[in-house]
mmCIF file of C-alpha atoms and ligand atoms in Angstrom:
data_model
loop_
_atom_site.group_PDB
_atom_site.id
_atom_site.type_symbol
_atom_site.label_atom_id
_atom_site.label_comp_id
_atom_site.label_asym_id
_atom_site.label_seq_id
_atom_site.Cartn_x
_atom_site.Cartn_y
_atom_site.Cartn_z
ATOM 1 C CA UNK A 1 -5.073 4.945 14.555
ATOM 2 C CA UNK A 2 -5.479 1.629 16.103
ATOM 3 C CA UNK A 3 -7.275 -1.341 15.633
ATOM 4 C CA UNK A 4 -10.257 -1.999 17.886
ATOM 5 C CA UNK A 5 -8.884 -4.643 19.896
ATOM 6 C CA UNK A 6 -5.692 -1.638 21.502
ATOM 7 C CA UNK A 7 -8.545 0.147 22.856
ATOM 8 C CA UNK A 8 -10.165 -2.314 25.045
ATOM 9 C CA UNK A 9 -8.363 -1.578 27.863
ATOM 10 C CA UNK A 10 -10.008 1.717 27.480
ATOM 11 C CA UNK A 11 -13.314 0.867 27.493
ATOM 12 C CA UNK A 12 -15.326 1.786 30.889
ATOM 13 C CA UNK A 13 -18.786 0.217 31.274
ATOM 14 C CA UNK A 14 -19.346 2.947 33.820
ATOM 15 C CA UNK A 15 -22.811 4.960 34.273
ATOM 16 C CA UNK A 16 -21.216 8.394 32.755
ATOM 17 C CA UNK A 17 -21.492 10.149 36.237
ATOM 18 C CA UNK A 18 -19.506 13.497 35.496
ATOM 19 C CA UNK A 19 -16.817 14.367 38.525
ATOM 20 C CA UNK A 20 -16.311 10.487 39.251
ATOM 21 C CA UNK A 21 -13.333 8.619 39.056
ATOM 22 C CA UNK A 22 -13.112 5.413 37.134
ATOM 23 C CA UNK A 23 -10.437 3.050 37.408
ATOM 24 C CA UNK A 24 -8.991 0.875 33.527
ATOM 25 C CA UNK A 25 -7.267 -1.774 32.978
ATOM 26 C CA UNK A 26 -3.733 -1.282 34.905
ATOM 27 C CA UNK A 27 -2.798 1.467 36.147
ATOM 28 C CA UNK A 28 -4.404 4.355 34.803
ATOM 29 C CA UNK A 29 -7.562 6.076 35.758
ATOM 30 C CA UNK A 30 -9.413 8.484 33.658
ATOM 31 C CA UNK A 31 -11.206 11.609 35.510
ATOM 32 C CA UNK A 32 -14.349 12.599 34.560
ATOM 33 C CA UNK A 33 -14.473 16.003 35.860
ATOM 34 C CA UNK A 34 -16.954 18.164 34.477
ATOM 35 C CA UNK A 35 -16.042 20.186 31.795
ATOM 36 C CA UNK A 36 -17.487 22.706 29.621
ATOM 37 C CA UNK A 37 -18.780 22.472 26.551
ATOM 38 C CA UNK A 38 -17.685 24.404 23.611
ATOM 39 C CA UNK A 39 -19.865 23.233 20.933
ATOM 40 C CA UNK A 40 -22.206 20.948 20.542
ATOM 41 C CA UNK A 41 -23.416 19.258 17.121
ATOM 42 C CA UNK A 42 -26.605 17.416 17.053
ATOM 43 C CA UNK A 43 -27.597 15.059 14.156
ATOM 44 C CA UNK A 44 -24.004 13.968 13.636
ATOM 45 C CA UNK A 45 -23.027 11.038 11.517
ATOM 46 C CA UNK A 46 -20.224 8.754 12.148
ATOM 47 C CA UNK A 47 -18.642 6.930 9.773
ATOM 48 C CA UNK A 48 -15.161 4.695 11.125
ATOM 49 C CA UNK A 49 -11.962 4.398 8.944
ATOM 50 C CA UNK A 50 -10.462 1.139 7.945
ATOM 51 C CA UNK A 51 -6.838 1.081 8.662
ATOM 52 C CA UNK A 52 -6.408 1.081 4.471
ATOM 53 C CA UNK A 53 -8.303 4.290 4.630
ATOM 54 C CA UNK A 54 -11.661 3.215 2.982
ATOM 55 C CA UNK A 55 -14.918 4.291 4.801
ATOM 56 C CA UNK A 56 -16.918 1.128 7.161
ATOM 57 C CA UNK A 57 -20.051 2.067 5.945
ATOM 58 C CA UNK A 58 -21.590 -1.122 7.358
ATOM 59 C CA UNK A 59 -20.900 1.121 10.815
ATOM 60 C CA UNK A 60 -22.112 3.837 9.931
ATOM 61 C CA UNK A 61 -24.366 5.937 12.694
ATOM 62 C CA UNK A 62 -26.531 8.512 12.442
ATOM 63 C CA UNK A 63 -28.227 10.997 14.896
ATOM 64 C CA UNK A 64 -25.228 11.111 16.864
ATOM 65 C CA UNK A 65 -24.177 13.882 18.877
ATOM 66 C CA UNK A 66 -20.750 15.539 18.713
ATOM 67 C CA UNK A 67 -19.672 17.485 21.942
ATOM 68 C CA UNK A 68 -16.518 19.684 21.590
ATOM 69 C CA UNK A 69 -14.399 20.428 25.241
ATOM 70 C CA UNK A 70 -11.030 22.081 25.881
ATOM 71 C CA UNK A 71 -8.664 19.339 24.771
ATOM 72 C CA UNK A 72 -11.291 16.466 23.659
ATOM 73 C CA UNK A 73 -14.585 15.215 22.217
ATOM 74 C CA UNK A 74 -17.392 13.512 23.085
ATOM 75 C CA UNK A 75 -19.476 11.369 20.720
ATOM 76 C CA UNK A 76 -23.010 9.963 21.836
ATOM 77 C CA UNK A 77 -24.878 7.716 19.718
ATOM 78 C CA UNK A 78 -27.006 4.820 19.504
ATOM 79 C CA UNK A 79 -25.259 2.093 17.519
ATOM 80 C CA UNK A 80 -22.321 -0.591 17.735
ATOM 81 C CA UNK A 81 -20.232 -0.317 21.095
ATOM 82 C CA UNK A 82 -16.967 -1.106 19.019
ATOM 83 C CA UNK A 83 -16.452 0.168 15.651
ATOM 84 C CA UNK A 84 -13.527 -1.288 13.852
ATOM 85 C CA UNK A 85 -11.190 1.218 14.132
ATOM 86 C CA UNK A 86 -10.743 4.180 16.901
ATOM 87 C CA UNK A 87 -10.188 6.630 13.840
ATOM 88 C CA UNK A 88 -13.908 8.113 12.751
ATOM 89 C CA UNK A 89 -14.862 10.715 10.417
ATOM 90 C CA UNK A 90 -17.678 12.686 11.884
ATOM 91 C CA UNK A 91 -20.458 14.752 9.720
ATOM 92 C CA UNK A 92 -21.857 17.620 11.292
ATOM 93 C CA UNK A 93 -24.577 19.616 9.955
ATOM 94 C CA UNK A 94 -23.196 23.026 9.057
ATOM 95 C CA UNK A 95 -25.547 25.794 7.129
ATOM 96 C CA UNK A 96 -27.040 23.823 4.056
ATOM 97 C CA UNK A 97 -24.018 20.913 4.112
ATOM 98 C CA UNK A 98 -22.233 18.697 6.190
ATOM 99 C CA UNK A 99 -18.896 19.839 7.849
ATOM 100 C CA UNK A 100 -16.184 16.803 8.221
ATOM 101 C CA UNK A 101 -14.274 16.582 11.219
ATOM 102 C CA UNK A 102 -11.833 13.653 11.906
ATOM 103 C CA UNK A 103 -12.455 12.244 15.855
ATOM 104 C CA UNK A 104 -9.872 9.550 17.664
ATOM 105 C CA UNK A 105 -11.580 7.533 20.303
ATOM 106 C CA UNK A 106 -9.626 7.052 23.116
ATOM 107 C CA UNK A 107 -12.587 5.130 25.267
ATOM 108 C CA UNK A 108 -16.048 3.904 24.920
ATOM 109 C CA UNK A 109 -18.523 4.313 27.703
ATOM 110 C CA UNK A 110 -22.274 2.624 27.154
ATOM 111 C CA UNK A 111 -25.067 4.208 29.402
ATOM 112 C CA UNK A 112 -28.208 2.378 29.858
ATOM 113 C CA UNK A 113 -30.888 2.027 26.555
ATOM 114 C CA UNK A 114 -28.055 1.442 24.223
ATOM 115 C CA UNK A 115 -26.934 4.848 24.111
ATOM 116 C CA UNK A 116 -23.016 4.866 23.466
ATOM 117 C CA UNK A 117 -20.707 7.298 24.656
ATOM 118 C CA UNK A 118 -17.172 7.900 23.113
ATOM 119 C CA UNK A 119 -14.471 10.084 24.142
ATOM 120 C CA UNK A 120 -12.090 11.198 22.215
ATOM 121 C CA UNK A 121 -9.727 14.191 20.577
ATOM 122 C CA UNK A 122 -10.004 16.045 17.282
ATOM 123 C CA UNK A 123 -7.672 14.568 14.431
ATOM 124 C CA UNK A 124 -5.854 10.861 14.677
ATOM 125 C CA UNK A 125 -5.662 9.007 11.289
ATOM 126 C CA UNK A 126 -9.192 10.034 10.200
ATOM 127 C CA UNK A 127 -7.643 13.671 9.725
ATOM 128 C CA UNK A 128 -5.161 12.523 6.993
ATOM 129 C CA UNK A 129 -8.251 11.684 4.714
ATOM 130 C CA UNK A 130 -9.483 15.616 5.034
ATOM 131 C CA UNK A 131 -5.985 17.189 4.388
ATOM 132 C CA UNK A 132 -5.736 19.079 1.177
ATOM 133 C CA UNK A 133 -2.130 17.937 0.857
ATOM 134 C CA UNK A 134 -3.332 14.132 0.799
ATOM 135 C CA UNK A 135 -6.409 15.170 -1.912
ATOM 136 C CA UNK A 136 -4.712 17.039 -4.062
ATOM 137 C CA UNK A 137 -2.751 14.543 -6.875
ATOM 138 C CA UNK A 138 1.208 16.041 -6.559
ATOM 139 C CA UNK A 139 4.190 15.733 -8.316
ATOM 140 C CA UNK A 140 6.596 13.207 -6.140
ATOM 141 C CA UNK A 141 9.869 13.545 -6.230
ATOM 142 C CA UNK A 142 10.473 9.602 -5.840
ATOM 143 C CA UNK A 143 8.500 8.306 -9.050
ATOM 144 C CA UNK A 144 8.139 11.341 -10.925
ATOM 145 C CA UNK A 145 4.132 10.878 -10.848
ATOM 146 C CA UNK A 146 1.490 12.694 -10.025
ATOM 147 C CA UNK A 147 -0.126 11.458 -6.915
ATOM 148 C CA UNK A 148 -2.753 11.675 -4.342
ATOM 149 C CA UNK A 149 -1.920 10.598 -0.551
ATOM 150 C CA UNK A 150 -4.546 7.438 -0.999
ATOM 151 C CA UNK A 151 -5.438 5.068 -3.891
ATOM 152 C CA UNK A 152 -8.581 7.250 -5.875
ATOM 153 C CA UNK A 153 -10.344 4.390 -5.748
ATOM 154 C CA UNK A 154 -10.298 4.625 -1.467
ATOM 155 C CA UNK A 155 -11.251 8.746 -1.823
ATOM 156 C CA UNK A 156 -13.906 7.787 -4.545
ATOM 157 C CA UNK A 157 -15.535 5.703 -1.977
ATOM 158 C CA UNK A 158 -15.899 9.157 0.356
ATOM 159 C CA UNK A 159 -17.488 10.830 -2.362
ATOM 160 C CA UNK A 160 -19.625 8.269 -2.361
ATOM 161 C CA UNK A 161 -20.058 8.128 1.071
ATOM 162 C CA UNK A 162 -20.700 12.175 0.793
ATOM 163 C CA UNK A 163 -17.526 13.638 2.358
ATOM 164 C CA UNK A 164 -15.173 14.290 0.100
ATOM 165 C CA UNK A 165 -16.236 16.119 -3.346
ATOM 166 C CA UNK A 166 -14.079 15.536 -6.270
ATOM 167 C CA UNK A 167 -12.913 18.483 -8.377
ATOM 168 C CA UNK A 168 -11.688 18.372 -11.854
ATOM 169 C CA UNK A 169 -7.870 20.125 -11.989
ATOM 170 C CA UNK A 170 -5.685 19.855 -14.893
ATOM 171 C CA UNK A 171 -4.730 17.928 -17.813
ATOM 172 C CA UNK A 172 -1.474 16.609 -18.423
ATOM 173 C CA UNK A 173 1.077 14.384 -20.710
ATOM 174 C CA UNK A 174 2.572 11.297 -19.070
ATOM 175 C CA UNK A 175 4.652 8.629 -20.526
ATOM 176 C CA UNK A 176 2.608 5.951 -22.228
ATOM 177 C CA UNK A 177 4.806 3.697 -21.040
ATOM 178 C CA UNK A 178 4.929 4.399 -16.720
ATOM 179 C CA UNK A 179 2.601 7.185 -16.463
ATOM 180 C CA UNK A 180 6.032 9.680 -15.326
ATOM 181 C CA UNK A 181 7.178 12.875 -16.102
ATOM 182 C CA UNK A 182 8.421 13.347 -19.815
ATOM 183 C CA UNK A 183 10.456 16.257 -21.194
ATOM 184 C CA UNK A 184 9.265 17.534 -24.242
ATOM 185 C CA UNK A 185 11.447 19.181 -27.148
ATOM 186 C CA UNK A 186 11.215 19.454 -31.033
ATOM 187 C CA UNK A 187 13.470 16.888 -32.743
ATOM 188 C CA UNK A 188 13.678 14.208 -35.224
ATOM 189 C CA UNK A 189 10.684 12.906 -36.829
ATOM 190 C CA UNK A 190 12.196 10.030 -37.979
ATOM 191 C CA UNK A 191 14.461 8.936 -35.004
ATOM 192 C CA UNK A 192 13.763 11.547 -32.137
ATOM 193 C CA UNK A 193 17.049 13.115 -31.994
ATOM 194 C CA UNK A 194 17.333 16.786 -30.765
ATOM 195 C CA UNK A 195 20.566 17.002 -33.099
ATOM 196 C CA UNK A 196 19.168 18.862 -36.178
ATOM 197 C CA UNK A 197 19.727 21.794 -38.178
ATOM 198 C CA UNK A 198 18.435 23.612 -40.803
ATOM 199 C CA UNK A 199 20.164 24.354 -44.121
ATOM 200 C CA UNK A 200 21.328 27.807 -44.913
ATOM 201 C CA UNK A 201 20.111 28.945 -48.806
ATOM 202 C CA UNK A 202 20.473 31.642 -50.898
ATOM 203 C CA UNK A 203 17.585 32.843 -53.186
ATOM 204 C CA UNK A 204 19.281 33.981 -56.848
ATOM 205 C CA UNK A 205 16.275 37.215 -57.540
ATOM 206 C CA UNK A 206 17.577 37.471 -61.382
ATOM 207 C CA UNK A 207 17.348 33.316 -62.177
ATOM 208 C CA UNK A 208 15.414 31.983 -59.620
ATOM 209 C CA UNK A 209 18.206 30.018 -58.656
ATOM 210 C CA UNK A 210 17.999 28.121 -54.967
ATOM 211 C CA UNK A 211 20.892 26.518 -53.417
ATOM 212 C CA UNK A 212 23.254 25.566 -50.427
ATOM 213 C CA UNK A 213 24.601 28.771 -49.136
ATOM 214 C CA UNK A 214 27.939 27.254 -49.378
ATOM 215 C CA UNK A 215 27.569 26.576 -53.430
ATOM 216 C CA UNK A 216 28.012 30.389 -53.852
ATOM 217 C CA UNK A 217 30.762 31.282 -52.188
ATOM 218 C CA UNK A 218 33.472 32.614 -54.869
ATOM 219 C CA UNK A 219 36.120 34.170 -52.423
ATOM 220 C CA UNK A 220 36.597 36.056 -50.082
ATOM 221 C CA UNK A 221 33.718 37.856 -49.449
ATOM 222 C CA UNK A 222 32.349 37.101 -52.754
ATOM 223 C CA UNK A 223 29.519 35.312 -53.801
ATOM 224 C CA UNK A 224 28.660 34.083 -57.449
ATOM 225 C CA UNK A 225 25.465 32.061 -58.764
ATOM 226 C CA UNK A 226 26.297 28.759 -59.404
ATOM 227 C CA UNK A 227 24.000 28.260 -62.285
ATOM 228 C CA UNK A 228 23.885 31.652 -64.025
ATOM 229 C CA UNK A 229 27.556 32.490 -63.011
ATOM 230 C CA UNK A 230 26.061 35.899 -61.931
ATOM 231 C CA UNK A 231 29.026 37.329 -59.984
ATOM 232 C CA UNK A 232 29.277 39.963 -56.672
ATOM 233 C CA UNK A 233 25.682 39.502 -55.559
ATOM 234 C CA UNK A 234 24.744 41.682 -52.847
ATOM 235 C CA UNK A 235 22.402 40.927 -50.078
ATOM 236 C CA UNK A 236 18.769 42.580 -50.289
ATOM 237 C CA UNK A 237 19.326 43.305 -54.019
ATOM 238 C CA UNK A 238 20.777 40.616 -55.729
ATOM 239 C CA UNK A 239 19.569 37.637 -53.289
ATOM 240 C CA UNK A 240 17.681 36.343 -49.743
ATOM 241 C CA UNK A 241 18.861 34.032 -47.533
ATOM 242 C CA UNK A 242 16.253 30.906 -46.616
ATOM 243 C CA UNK A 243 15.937 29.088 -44.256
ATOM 244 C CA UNK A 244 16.051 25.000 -45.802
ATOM 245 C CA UNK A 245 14.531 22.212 -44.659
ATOM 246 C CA UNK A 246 15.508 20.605 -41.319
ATOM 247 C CA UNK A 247 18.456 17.835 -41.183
ATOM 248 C CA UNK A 248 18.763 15.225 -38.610
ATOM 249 C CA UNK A 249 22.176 14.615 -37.648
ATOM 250 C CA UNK A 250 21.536 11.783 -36.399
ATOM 251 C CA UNK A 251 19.515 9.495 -39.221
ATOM 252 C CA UNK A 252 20.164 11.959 -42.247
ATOM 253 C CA UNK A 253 16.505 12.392 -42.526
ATOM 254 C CA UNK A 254 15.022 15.487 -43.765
ATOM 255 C CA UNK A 255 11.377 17.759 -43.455
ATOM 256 C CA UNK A 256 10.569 21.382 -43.749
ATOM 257 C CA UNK A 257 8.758 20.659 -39.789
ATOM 258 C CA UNK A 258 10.320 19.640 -36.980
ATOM 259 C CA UNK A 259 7.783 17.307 -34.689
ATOM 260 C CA UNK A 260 7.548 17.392 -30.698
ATOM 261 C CA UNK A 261 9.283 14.373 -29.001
ATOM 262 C CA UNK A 262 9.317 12.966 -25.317
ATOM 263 C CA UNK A 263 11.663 11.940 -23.202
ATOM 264 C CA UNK A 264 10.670 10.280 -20.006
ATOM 265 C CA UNK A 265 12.767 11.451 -16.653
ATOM 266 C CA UNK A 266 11.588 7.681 -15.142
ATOM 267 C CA UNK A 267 12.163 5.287 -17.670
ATOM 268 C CA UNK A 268 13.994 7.143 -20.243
ATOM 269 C CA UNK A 269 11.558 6.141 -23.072
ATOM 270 C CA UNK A 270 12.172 8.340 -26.284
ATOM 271 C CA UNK A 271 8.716 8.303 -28.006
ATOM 272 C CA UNK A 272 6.717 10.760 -30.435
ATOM 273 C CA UNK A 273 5.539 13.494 -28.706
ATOM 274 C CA UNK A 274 1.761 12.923 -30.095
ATOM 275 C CA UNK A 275 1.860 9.852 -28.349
ATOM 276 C CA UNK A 276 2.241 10.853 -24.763
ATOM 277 C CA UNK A 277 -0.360 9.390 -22.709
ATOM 278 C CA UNK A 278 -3.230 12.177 -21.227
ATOM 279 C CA UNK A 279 -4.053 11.956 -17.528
ATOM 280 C CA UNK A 280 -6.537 14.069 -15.874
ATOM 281 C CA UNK A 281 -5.427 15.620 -13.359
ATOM 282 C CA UNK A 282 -8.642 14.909 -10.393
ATOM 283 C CA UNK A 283 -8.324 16.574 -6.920
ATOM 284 C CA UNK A 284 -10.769 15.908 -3.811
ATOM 285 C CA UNK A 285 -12.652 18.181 -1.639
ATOM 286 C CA UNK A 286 -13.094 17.735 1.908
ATOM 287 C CA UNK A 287 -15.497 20.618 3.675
ATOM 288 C CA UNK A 288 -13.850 20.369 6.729
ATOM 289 C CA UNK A 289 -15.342 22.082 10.019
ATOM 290 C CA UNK A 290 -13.353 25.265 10.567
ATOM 291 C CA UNK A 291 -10.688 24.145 13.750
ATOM 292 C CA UNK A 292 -10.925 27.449 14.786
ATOM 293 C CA UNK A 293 -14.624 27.333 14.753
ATOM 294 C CA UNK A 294 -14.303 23.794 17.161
ATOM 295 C CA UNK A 295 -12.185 25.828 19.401
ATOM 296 C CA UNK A 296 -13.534 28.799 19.904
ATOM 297 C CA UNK A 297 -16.823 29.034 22.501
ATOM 298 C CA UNK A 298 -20.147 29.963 20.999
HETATM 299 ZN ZN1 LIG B 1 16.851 11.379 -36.994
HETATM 300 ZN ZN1 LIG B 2 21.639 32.952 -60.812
HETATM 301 ZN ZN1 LIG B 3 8.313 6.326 -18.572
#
């Protein structure tokens, strides 16, 4: 895309006289042969794109008329000779809606009675606000975020300006701290260490007895009650192993539960897990008119 001011040298304020030669600024002359038209799309509005990517709806143009040719575009309308930018987003009806289709004006022609003819091709910057890649919010390798190709607030202002629809995609947990990626595992209530272990009892059946597996070892391969001295207790009949409360290695703290805790990949901030931060996930829509549709002749 460029700024207004590039194109100048491309404006002709030539009668559009198809087959006639006009001569720009230097060297180059465009040729105005007559071409044939692929599709046409009446009641077309134009909206331009600011070089941040926001809409110019104080430029906005409706009733415009969007011719599509072999290799370029032509946009007639009544409205400002110049918009700000060459890159325009163009709204053609299409069934019930509005197709979006990104135009790059290349020059500006005005015919008599203010009507304003613009040639152009199909894409240019305008395109990168209708690519699903740029609407959709993705994981980036460089900050570990989820992100969309422009600032929401930028595509909220094409919703609003009716040509991009928003659509709702996931839910996720971020880092309350930067908003990155966090790990998740099940650790350490106390301290959020993943160093823990359970300890390994044994259930006494004949005096209730529960203690550290350890406590009953009476030789080898014997095992004997520590409180009721009981003596050769077999496994099934005599006793149960259970499963004790978790340990941290870490802090010496103890719980029968271990609790989920985050690690972020960014900033490396340990934090309970029930604290991670929940984004929305939001996505954009762009109806976009069907390239192959432009292309082919009706
Ligand atoms: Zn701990
Ligand atoms: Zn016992
Ligand atoms: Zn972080």
């Amino acid at each position: 895309m460029r700024l207004y001011d590039d194109v100048i040298d491309g404006i002709l304020d030539v009668p559009a006289t198809d087959g006639a030669t006009a001569a720009l600024a230097g060297n180059a002359t465009i040729h105005l042969a007559p071409r044939r038209a692929l599709h046409r799309y009446e009641g077309a509005t134009v909206l331009p794109v600011a070089p941040d990517g926001t809409p110019v709806e104080s430029q906005r143009v409706t009733g415009a008329a969007l011719t599509v040719y072999e290799g370029g575009v032509t946009l007639e309308y009544t409205g400002p000779r110049n918009f700000l930018t060459s890159a325009l987003i163009v709204l053609v009806p299409a069934g019930e809606q509005f197709a979006a289709v990104a135009v790059e004006v290349n020059a500006v022609r005005r015919r008599s009675g203010g009507l304003v003819t613009a040639d152009g091709t199909l894409g240019g910057f305008a395109d990168e606000l209708l690519q699903p890649e740029r609407l959709t919010p993705t994981l980036r390798p460089e900050t570990l975020r989820f992100e969309l190709g422009f600032p929401a607030e930028t595509l909220d202002r094409w919703v609003r300006a009716g040509v991009l629809r928003p659509v709702w995609l996931d839910r996720v947990q971020v880092c309350p701290r930067c908003r990155a990626l966090p790990t998740f595992r099940q650790g350490c209530k106390s301290c959020g260490s993943a160093r823990v272990g359970n300890d390994r009892l044994i259930h006494h059946f004949a005096c209730a007895h529960v203690g550290q597996a350890r406590d009953f070892a009476a030789g080898p391969n014997d095992l004997a009650c520590p409180k009721c001295r009981a003596r050769h207790l077999v496994v099934g009949a005599d006793f149960e192993y259970v499963v004790g409360p978790y340990r941290c290695h870490d802090c010496h703290w103890s719980d029968t539960e271990l609790s989920p805790v985050g690690h972020c990949l960014r900033c490396s901030l340990r934090f309970p897990g029930e604290q991670a931060h929940e984004i929305e996930l939001k996505g954009y829509h762009a109806h976009r008119l069907d390239a192959l549709a432009v292309r082919q002749a009706p």
